[in-house]
Amino acid sequence: MNPYVSPWMDDDLRTFRETVSRFVEAEMVPNDARWRAQHHVDRETWRRAGETGLLLLDIPTDYGGGGGDFRHEAVFYEELARRGLSGFGQGVHSIAAHYVLNHGSDAQKQRWLPRLASGDLIGAIAMTEPGAGSDLQGIRTRAVRQGDHYVVNGSKIFITNGGSATLLMLVVRTDPADRKRGLSILMVETEALEGYRVGRVLDKMGMAAQDTAELFFENVRVPADCLLGPEEGRGMYQMMADLPYERAIIALCGVGAMEGAIAETSRYVKERKAFGQAIGNMQNIRFKLAEVATIARVARVFIDDCIVKLLEGKLDTETASMAKYWITDMQQQVLDECVQMHGGYGSMNEYLVCRMFADSRVQRIYGGTNEIMKELISRSV
Ligand SMILES: Cc1cc2nc3c(=O)[nH]c(=O)nc-3n(C[C@H](O)[C@H](O)[C@H](O)COP(=O)(O)OP(=O)(O)OC[C@H]3O[C@@H](n4cnc5c(N)ncnc54)[C@H](O)[C@@H]3O)c2cc1C
């Protein structure tokens, strides 16, 4: 079979992939078990990633970024996802940067993007609250303007990078009377910020190295020039504009995980023996591998189409939602089969497919649940 090559891949990106792969193998793979045990990635790893030029790859060099495009980011996501490295929250870090790039003033871009690119700041997106997940218009964290500051009170939950984040893209309610137009986004630097507190790093299924956390705000004073965009009330529109980018990343990581798990399973079934032969010789195993490889290929072609559309600025909400919903559903199905082909070893955390299986479940939930994706898709059908 001819190997499939993504239409957006070229020689420069292949060379770049080698750099990324070297970094991931040297700085991340040996530390993953420890990160999973301590429930966070080392602070130093962010700085090293920044020094190696691996953060904010698709942000212009004028703002300290890599000056590349989404293909460069995609290579990094793939190299992480194929190895089951789900702790390093590069996705939300990049997404936070894109909110600044897409909606911030030049002064705001100069203020935050270079420090996100160097790894001095770690980004997070703080939308979800205990009472507002799918229904973002229910957000209650309140920001009241008092002179040249906003005073923020409220809490957030399930925030990826929450324990280590030093720059929050924080969604707040600036107008209690208007559910939709009453939301705004504040970029909040958290270091030594009075009234700001990280709560529990949450004990969750899978993604053990990720410091998903609760955040609390008690009379936190945020300078008014941290408001993203020219005026209050733009939060919902800003989120709607940027969510396709986030959903493409989630779907791409799903494809990377499927490809990594299938490669690992294919290797495993050639070595594992039962009834006097490698289990990979048995028809059921061969057929299962054929099925998952076909699903992964269809998903790959679909995500590559999304990547091309994203590069052209043409990735619409419905297509991104289709990719997020279908690919993450398939990811879980494929991972389940890969675990099954590993037998009992597939349920042991020391095996890659076991960690990937547990990590994959939440892909169908965050970034907008797959039911919400269907809701969005159905509006255009
Ligand atoms: C590990 C992890 C990391 C996360 N990272 C972040 C992050 O970095 N930043 C952030 O802001 N949030 C984050 N989240 C939150 C995540 O985006 C929300 O959990 C998700 O949007 C669902 O919200 P909810 O949990 O309140 O579920 P609910 O909204 O209560 O949904 C419960 C169920 O009802 C269904 N449902 C709800 N409304 C509808 C509808 N209209 N039609 C059909 N079905 C519906 C849902 O699909 C779901 O099955 C994270 C969550 C997890 C678990």
Short mmCIF file of C-alpha atoms and ligand atoms in Angstrom, two decimals:
data_model
loop_
_atom_site.label_atom_id
_atom_site.label_comp_id
_atom_site.label_asym_id
_atom_site.label_seq_id
_atom_site.Cartn_x
_atom_site.Cartn_y
_atom_site.Cartn_z
CA MET A 1 0.00 0.00 0.00
CA ASN A 2 1.33 3.46 -0.84
CA PRO A 3 1.75 5.49 2.32
CA TYR A 4 -0.80 8.30 2.55
CA VAL A 5 0.77 11.76 2.60
CA SER A 6 -1.20 14.78 3.76
CA PRO A 7 -1.64 17.28 0.91
CA TRP A 8 -0.29 20.08 3.14
CA MET A 9 2.98 18.28 3.92
CA ASP A 10 6.24 19.38 2.27
CA ASP A 11 10.00 18.91 2.71
CA ASP A 12 10.40 21.87 5.08
CA LEU A 13 7.67 20.50 7.31
CA ARG A 14 9.31 17.04 7.23
CA THR A 15 12.52 18.59 8.52
CA PHE A 16 10.53 20.51 11.10
CA ARG A 17 8.83 17.26 12.17
CA GLU A 18 12.27 15.78 12.91
CA THR A 19 13.04 18.75 15.20
CA VAL A 20 9.72 18.35 16.98
CA SER A 21 10.11 14.62 17.27
CA ARG A 22 13.62 14.99 18.77
CA PHE A 23 12.30 17.48 21.32
CA VAL A 24 9.34 15.30 22.25
CA GLU A 25 11.49 12.16 22.61
CA ALA A 26 14.14 13.93 24.69
CA GLU A 27 12.08 16.29 26.85
CA MET A 28 8.66 14.70 27.14
CA VAL A 29 8.49 10.94 26.64
CA PRO A 30 10.96 10.16 29.50
CA ASN A 31 8.99 12.43 31.87
CA ASP A 32 5.41 11.43 31.04
CA ALA A 33 5.04 8.80 33.78
CA ARG A 34 6.31 11.26 36.39
CA TRP A 35 4.02 14.01 35.05
CA ARG A 36 1.06 11.65 35.27
CA ALA A 37 1.96 10.84 38.87
CA GLN A 38 2.34 14.50 39.91
CA HIS A 39 -0.66 15.62 37.75
CA HIS A 40 1.15 18.40 35.95
CA VAL A 41 3.87 19.03 33.39
CA ASP A 42 7.09 20.64 34.66
CA ARG A 43 7.16 24.44 34.40
CA GLU A 44 10.63 24.13 32.87
CA THR A 45 9.29 22.13 29.91
CA TRP A 46 7.24 25.15 28.78
CA ARG A 47 10.38 27.31 28.79
CA ARG A 48 12.35 24.68 26.90
CA ALA A 49 9.56 24.39 24.31
CA GLY A 50 9.66 28.18 23.99
CA GLU A 51 13.47 28.25 23.61
CA THR A 52 13.27 25.55 20.93
CA GLY A 53 10.74 27.72 19.07
CA LEU A 54 7.84 25.29 19.43
CA LEU A 55 5.25 27.61 21.00
CA LEU A 56 2.91 29.85 18.98
CA LEU A 57 4.16 28.40 15.73
CA ASP A 58 1.39 30.02 13.68
CA ILE A 59 1.68 33.50 15.22
CA PRO A 60 3.59 36.21 13.27
CA THR A 61 7.25 36.81 14.19
CA ASP A 62 6.38 40.49 14.88
CA TYR A 63 4.71 39.17 18.02
CA GLY A 64 7.40 36.66 18.91
CA GLY A 65 5.68 33.69 17.26
CA GLY A 66 7.14 31.19 14.83
CA GLY A 67 5.86 32.97 11.73
CA GLY A 68 4.53 29.70 10.35
CA ASP A 69 0.95 28.60 9.84
CA PHE A 70 -1.39 25.95 11.18
CA ARG A 71 0.60 23.18 9.45
CA HIS A 72 3.45 23.79 11.90
CA GLU A 73 1.10 23.60 14.86
CA ALA A 74 -0.43 20.46 13.34
CA VAL A 75 2.94 18.71 13.24
CA PHE A 76 3.45 19.38 16.96
CA TYR A 77 -0.08 18.19 17.87
CA GLU A 78 0.45 15.02 15.85
CA GLU A 79 3.79 14.21 17.46
CA LEU A 80 2.24 14.61 20.93
CA ALA A 81 -0.99 12.75 20.17
CA ARG A 82 0.70 9.77 18.49
CA ARG A 83 2.70 9.19 21.68
CA GLY A 84 -0.26 9.71 24.04
CA LEU A 85 1.30 12.84 25.58
CA SER A 86 -1.91 14.46 26.77
CA GLY A 87 -0.50 16.51 29.66
CA PHE A 88 1.16 19.34 27.79
CA GLY A 89 -1.71 21.79 27.13
CA GLN A 90 -0.23 23.33 24.02
CA GLY A 91 -3.69 23.45 22.43
CA VAL A 92 -5.29 25.81 24.94
CA HIS A 93 -2.05 27.81 25.12
CA SER A 94 -2.25 28.41 21.36
CA ILE A 95 -6.00 29.04 21.47
CA ALA A 96 -5.54 31.71 24.16
CA ALA A 97 -2.88 33.32 21.96
CA HIS A 98 -5.24 33.31 19.00
CA TYR A 99 -7.90 35.18 20.97
CA VAL A 100 -5.29 37.90 21.55
CA LEU A 101 -4.16 37.81 17.91
CA ASN A 102 -7.70 37.91 16.49
CA HIS A 103 -9.36 40.35 18.88
CA GLY A 104 -6.64 42.25 20.72
CA SER A 105 -5.18 45.70 20.09
CA ASP A 106 -1.59 45.96 18.87
CA ALA A 107 -0.51 46.95 22.39
CA GLN A 108 -2.20 43.83 23.81
CA LYS A 109 -0.53 41.60 21.20
CA GLN A 110 2.88 43.09 22.04
CA ARG A 111 2.19 42.67 25.73
CA TRP A 112 1.20 38.99 25.81
CA LEU A 113 2.14 37.13 22.64
CA PRO A 114 5.97 37.28 22.94
CA ARG A 115 5.76 36.01 26.53
CA LEU A 116 3.41 33.20 25.51
CA ALA A 117 5.83 32.31 22.70
CA SER A 118 8.81 32.13 25.05
CA GLY A 119 6.94 30.01 27.60
CA ASP A 120 7.24 32.76 30.24
CA LEU A 121 3.45 32.82 30.30
CA ILE A 122 1.29 29.68 30.18
CA GLY A 123 -2.12 30.23 28.63
CA ALA A 124 -5.53 28.83 29.55
CA ILE A 125 -9.09 29.39 28.37
CA ALA A 126 -11.52 29.84 31.23
CA MET A 127 -15.11 29.64 30.00
CA THR A 128 -16.81 26.79 31.86
CA GLU A 129 -18.44 27.28 35.27
CA PRO A 130 -20.15 24.82 37.59
CA GLY A 131 -23.51 26.08 36.28
CA ALA A 132 -22.51 26.86 32.67
CA GLY A 133 -20.88 24.33 30.35
CA SER A 134 -22.75 23.74 27.10
CA ASP A 135 -24.89 26.77 27.85
CA LEU A 136 -22.19 29.43 27.79
CA GLN A 137 -24.80 32.18 27.94
CA GLY A 138 -25.34 31.05 31.54
CA ILE A 139 -21.89 32.32 32.61
CA ARG A 140 -22.15 34.20 35.91
CA THR A 141 -18.58 35.21 36.81
CA ARG A 142 -19.15 38.90 37.14
CA ALA A 143 -16.85 41.77 36.13
CA VAL A 144 -17.90 45.23 37.25
CA ARG A 145 -16.11 48.28 35.92
CA GLN A 146 -14.81 50.56 38.68
CA GLY A 147 -12.69 53.39 37.28
CA ASP A 148 -9.73 51.97 35.41
CA HIS A 149 -10.28 48.42 36.73
CA TYR A 150 -12.75 45.57 36.55
CA VAL A 151 -13.61 43.84 39.81
CA VAL A 152 -14.12 40.14 39.17
CA ASN A 153 -16.05 37.67 41.34
CA GLY A 154 -16.95 34.08 40.52
CA SER A 155 -15.44 30.70 39.69
CA LYS A 156 -14.49 28.46 36.79
CA ILE A 157 -14.21 24.68 36.59
CA PHE A 158 -12.48 22.07 34.39
CA ILE A 159 -9.84 24.54 33.20
CA THR A 160 -7.07 22.86 31.20
CA ASN A 161 -3.61 24.12 32.32
CA GLY A 162 -5.57 25.62 35.24
CA GLY A 163 -2.98 24.78 37.88
CA SER A 164 -0.06 26.31 36.02
CA ALA A 165 -1.66 29.00 33.85
CA THR A 166 -0.33 32.53 34.24
CA LEU A 167 -2.46 34.13 31.51
CA LEU A 168 -6.19 33.41 31.45
CA MET A 169 -8.54 34.11 28.61
CA LEU A 170 -11.38 34.68 31.08
CA VAL A 171 -15.00 34.91 30.00
CA VAL A 172 -16.96 37.20 32.31
CA ARG A 173 -20.40 38.72 32.53
CA THR A 174 -20.31 42.48 32.18
CA ASP A 175 -24.07 42.94 31.71
CA PRO A 176 -26.41 40.79 33.84
CA ALA A 177 -29.46 41.92 31.89
CA ASP A 178 -28.39 40.57 28.48
CA ARG A 179 -27.63 36.82 28.36
CA LYS A 180 -25.91 36.90 24.97
CA ARG A 181 -24.48 40.38 24.61
CA GLY A 182 -23.59 40.62 28.30
CA LEU A 183 -20.41 38.53 28.01
CA SER A 184 -16.88 39.89 27.60
CA ILE A 185 -13.36 38.50 27.60
CA LEU A 186 -10.61 39.69 29.94
CA MET A 187 -7.00 38.59 29.55
CA VAL A 188 -5.86 38.08 33.13
CA GLU A 189 -2.27 37.70 34.34
CA THR A 190 -2.51 35.60 37.44
CA GLU A 191 0.93 35.81 39.04
CA ALA A 192 0.64 37.41 42.53
CA LEU A 193 -2.91 38.47 41.68
CA GLU A 194 -4.78 39.28 44.88
CA GLY A 195 -8.08 37.45 45.33
CA TYR A 196 -7.24 34.83 42.68
CA ARG A 197 -6.98 31.23 43.80
CA VAL A 198 -6.43 27.89 42.06
CA GLY A 199 -8.64 25.28 43.70
CA ARG A 200 -8.32 21.55 43.34
CA VAL A 201 -6.37 20.02 40.49
CA LEU A 202 -9.18 17.68 39.52
CA ASP A 203 -8.90 13.90 39.79
CA LYS A 204 -10.24 12.77 36.43
CA MET A 205 -10.52 9.80 34.06
CA GLY A 206 -7.44 9.84 31.82
CA MET A 207 -5.16 12.78 30.99
CA ALA A 208 -3.49 12.33 34.37
CA ALA A 209 -0.55 14.63 33.52
CA GLN A 210 -2.93 17.51 32.76
CA ASP A 211 -3.52 19.96 35.64
CA THR A 212 -7.21 20.56 34.92
CA ALA A 213 -8.36 22.80 37.78
CA GLU A 214 -10.96 24.95 39.47
CA LEU A 215 -10.30 28.70 39.60
CA PHE A 216 -11.73 31.20 42.07
CA PHE A 217 -12.01 34.99 41.87
CA GLU A 218 -12.81 37.09 44.92
CA ASN A 219 -12.79 40.85 44.33
CA VAL A 220 -9.97 40.41 41.84
CA ARG A 221 -8.94 43.73 40.30
CA VAL A 222 -8.11 43.47 36.60
CA PRO A 223 -6.89 46.57 34.73
CA ALA A 224 -9.53 47.78 32.26
CA ASP A 225 -7.03 47.65 29.39
CA CYS A 226 -7.14 43.83 29.69
CA LEU A 227 -10.57 43.83 28.04
CA LEU A 228 -10.24 42.03 24.71
CA GLY A 229 -11.71 43.97 21.83
CA PRO A 230 -12.85 47.54 21.52
CA GLU A 231 -15.85 47.36 23.83
CA GLU A 232 -17.70 45.21 26.38
CA GLY A 233 -20.28 42.68 25.22
CA ARG A 234 -18.25 41.07 22.41
CA GLY A 235 -17.42 37.83 24.28
CA MET A 236 -20.00 35.56 22.67
CA TYR A 237 -19.10 36.69 19.15
CA GLN A 238 -15.39 36.31 19.85
CA MET A 239 -15.92 32.76 21.12
CA MET A 240 -18.11 31.82 18.15
CA ALA A 241 -15.41 33.09 15.78
CA ASP A 242 -12.57 31.18 17.44
CA LEU A 243 -14.22 27.88 18.37
CA PRO A 244 -13.71 26.26 14.89
CA TYR A 245 -9.94 26.61 15.41
CA GLU A 246 -10.24 24.85 18.79
CA ARG A 247 -12.43 22.09 17.35
CA ALA A 248 -10.02 21.44 14.50
CA ILE A 249 -7.22 20.98 17.06
CA ILE A 250 -9.30 18.49 19.08
CA ALA A 251 -10.16 16.52 15.95
CA LEU A 252 -6.54 16.53 14.76
CA CYS A 253 -5.37 15.19 18.12
CA GLY A 254 -8.03 12.47 17.74
CA VAL A 255 -6.57 11.44 14.38
CA GLY A 256 -3.03 11.51 15.80
CA ALA A 257 -4.10 9.28 18.70
CA MET A 258 -5.78 6.77 16.35
CA GLU A 259 -2.69 6.62 14.13
CA GLY A 260 -0.35 6.19 17.10
CA ALA A 261 -2.52 3.49 18.68
CA ILE A 262 -2.87 1.54 15.44
CA ALA A 263 0.90 1.61 14.84
CA GLU A 264 1.49 0.38 18.39
CA THR A 265 -1.18 -2.34 18.10
CA SER A 266 0.12 -3.52 14.75
CA ARG A 267 3.58 -3.93 16.31
CA TYR A 268 2.14 -5.68 19.38
CA VAL A 269 0.09 -8.31 17.53
CA LYS A 270 3.14 -9.40 15.53
CA GLU A 271 5.01 -10.14 18.77
CA ARG A 272 2.28 -11.56 21.00
CA LYS A 273 1.83 -15.30 20.60
CA ALA A 274 -1.20 -17.48 21.35
CA PHE A 275 -2.02 -21.02 20.19
CA GLY A 276 1.49 -21.35 18.77
CA GLN A 277 1.44 -18.32 16.49
CA ALA A 278 1.51 -14.54 16.49
CA ILE A 279 -2.02 -13.27 17.20
CA GLY A 280 -1.58 -10.94 14.21
CA ASN A 281 -1.92 -14.01 11.95
CA MET A 282 -5.47 -14.65 13.14
CA GLN A 283 -8.20 -13.51 10.85
CA ASN A 284 -10.17 -11.60 13.48
CA ILE A 285 -7.11 -9.55 14.48
CA ARG A 286 -6.24 -8.85 10.84
CA PHE A 287 -9.82 -7.81 10.10
CA LYS A 288 -9.98 -5.60 13.19
CA LEU A 289 -6.75 -3.90 12.15
CA ALA A 290 -8.16 -3.44 8.64
CA GLU A 291 -11.29 -1.82 10.11
CA VAL A 292 -9.48 0.60 12.42
CA ALA A 293 -6.93 1.50 9.73
CA THR A 294 -9.80 2.34 7.36
CA ILE A 295 -11.53 4.50 9.97
CA ALA A 296 -8.26 6.30 10.72
CA ARG A 297 -7.66 6.91 7.00
CA VAL A 298 -11.14 8.39 6.49
CA ALA A 299 -10.61 10.59 9.55
CA ARG A 300 -7.20 11.64 8.26
CA VAL A 301 -8.55 12.67 4.87
CA PHE A 302 -11.34 14.62 6.55
CA ILE A 303 -9.03 16.43 8.98
CA ASP A 304 -6.58 17.21 6.18
CA ASP A 305 -9.44 18.85 4.29
CA CYS A 306 -10.25 20.88 7.43
CA ILE A 307 -6.58 21.88 7.75
CA VAL A 308 -6.50 23.08 4.14
CA LYS A 309 -9.72 25.04 4.73
CA LEU A 310 -8.29 26.51 7.94
CA LEU A 311 -5.15 27.60 6.10
CA GLU A 312 -7.36 29.33 3.51
CA GLY A 313 -9.48 30.97 6.23
CA LYS A 314 -12.49 28.95 5.06
CA LEU A 315 -13.12 26.49 7.91
CA ASP A 316 -16.76 27.06 8.82
CA THR A 317 -18.45 26.20 12.12
CA GLU A 318 -20.45 23.26 10.71
CA THR A 319 -17.46 21.53 9.09
CA ALA A 320 -15.31 22.00 12.21
CA SER A 321 -18.20 20.64 14.32
CA MET A 322 -18.54 17.60 12.02
CA ALA A 323 -14.83 16.89 12.35
CA LYS A 324 -14.86 17.30 16.14
CA TYR A 325 -17.93 15.10 16.65
CA TRP A 326 -17.23 12.32 14.18
CA ILE A 327 -13.50 12.00 14.63
CA THR A 328 -13.64 11.93 18.44
CA ASP A 329 -16.44 9.35 18.35
CA MET A 330 -14.28 7.26 16.02
CA GLN A 331 -11.22 7.84 18.18
CA GLN A 332 -12.93 6.18 21.11
CA GLN A 333 -14.17 3.29 18.97
CA VAL A 334 -10.70 2.71 17.52
CA LEU A 335 -8.98 2.94 20.90
CA ASP A 336 -11.45 0.43 22.30
CA GLU A 337 -10.53 -2.07 19.57
CA CYS A 338 -6.81 -1.44 20.13
CA VAL A 339 -7.20 -2.18 23.84
CA GLN A 340 -9.11 -5.37 22.98
CA MET A 341 -6.33 -6.57 20.67
CA HIS A 342 -3.86 -6.11 23.54
CA GLY A 343 -5.91 -8.40 25.80
CA GLY A 344 -5.26 -7.88 29.54
CA TYR A 345 -2.15 -5.81 28.83
CA GLY A 346 -4.43 -3.27 27.15
CA SER A 347 -5.95 -2.43 30.49
CA MET A 348 -2.57 -1.78 32.14
CA ASN A 349 -1.53 1.86 32.46
CA GLU A 350 2.04 1.02 31.49
CA TYR A 351 0.75 0.24 27.97
CA LEU A 352 0.32 3.14 25.58
CA VAL A 353 -3.10 2.06 24.28
CA CYS A 354 -4.45 1.90 27.84
CA ARG A 355 -3.46 5.50 28.56
CA MET A 356 -4.73 6.61 25.17
CA PHE A 357 -8.08 4.87 25.71
CA ALA A 358 -8.64 6.64 29.03
CA ASP A 359 -7.42 9.95 27.59
CA SER A 360 -9.75 9.69 24.60
CA ARG A 361 -13.06 9.67 26.50
CA VAL A 362 -13.13 13.38 27.29
CA GLN A 363 -12.45 14.30 23.66
CA ARG A 364 -16.20 13.77 23.08
CA ILE A 365 -17.03 16.16 25.92
CA TYR A 366 -14.76 19.22 25.97
CA GLY A 367 -14.55 21.90 23.29
CA GLY A 368 -18.35 21.65 23.10
CA THR A 369 -19.92 18.21 23.61
CA ASN A 370 -20.59 16.08 20.55
CA GLU A 371 -24.31 16.64 21.11
CA ILE A 372 -23.74 20.40 20.86
CA MET A 373 -21.74 19.72 17.66
CA LYS A 374 -24.78 17.92 16.20
CA GLU A 375 -26.97 20.84 17.27
CA LEU A 376 -24.69 23.21 15.33
CA ILE A 377 -24.48 20.93 12.28
CA SER A 378 -28.24 20.36 12.18
CA ARG A 379 -28.87 24.08 11.72
CA SER A 380 -27.23 23.93 8.30
CA VAL A 381 -28.73 20.66 7.07
C1 LIG B 1 -10.84 17.29 31.12
C2 LIG B 1 -11.63 18.51 30.77
C3 LIG B 1 -10.97 19.65 30.29
C4 LIG B 1 -11.70 20.82 30.02
N1 LIG B 1 -11.03 21.96 29.62
C5 LIG B 1 -11.72 23.13 29.58
C6 LIG B 1 -11.02 24.36 29.38
O1 LIG B 1 -9.80 24.41 29.21
N2 LIG B 1 -11.75 25.52 29.41
C7 LIG B 1 -13.10 25.53 29.59
O2 LIG B 1 -13.68 26.61 29.62
N3 LIG B 1 -13.79 24.36 29.75
C8 LIG B 1 -13.13 23.17 29.76
N4 LIG B 1 -13.81 21.99 29.95
C9 LIG B 1 -15.26 22.03 30.12
C10 LIG B 1 -16.01 21.41 28.95
O3 LIG B 1 -15.92 22.24 27.81
C11 LIG B 1 -17.45 21.18 29.42
O4 LIG B 1 -17.39 20.12 30.37
C12 LIG B 1 -18.39 20.84 28.29
O5 LIG B 1 -18.59 21.97 27.47
C13 LIG B 1 -19.75 20.34 28.78
O6 LIG B 1 -20.28 21.16 29.76
P1 LIG B 1 -20.83 20.50 31.12
O7 LIG B 1 -19.74 19.67 31.67
O8 LIG B 1 -21.36 21.58 31.97
O9 LIG B 1 -21.99 19.53 30.66
P2 LIG B 1 -23.52 19.94 30.42
O10 LIG B 1 -23.59 21.17 29.61
O11 LIG B 1 -24.22 19.93 31.73
O12 LIG B 1 -24.02 18.72 29.55
C14 LIG B 1 -24.45 17.46 30.12
C15 LIG B 1 -25.03 16.62 28.99
O13 LIG B 1 -26.16 17.29 28.43
C16 LIG B 1 -26.00 17.42 27.04
N5 LIG B 1 -26.60 18.67 26.57
C17 LIG B 1 -26.50 19.90 27.10
N6 LIG B 1 -27.14 20.80 26.35
C18 LIG B 1 -27.66 20.12 25.29
C19 LIG B 1 -28.43 20.50 24.15
N7 LIG B 1 -28.80 21.76 23.91
N8 LIG B 1 -28.81 19.53 23.29
C20 LIG B 1 -28.45 18.24 23.50
N9 LIG B 1 -27.72 17.83 24.55
C21 LIG B 1 -27.32 18.76 25.44
C22 LIG B 1 -24.50 17.43 26.83
O14 LIG B 1 -24.15 17.08 25.49
C23 LIG B 1 -24.05 16.41 27.84
O15 LIG B 1 -24.19 15.12 27.31
C24 LIG B 1 -13.10 20.81 30.17
C25 LIG B 1 -13.76 19.65 30.61
C26 LIG B 1 -13.04 18.52 30.93
C27 LIG B 1 -13.78 17.32 31.46
#
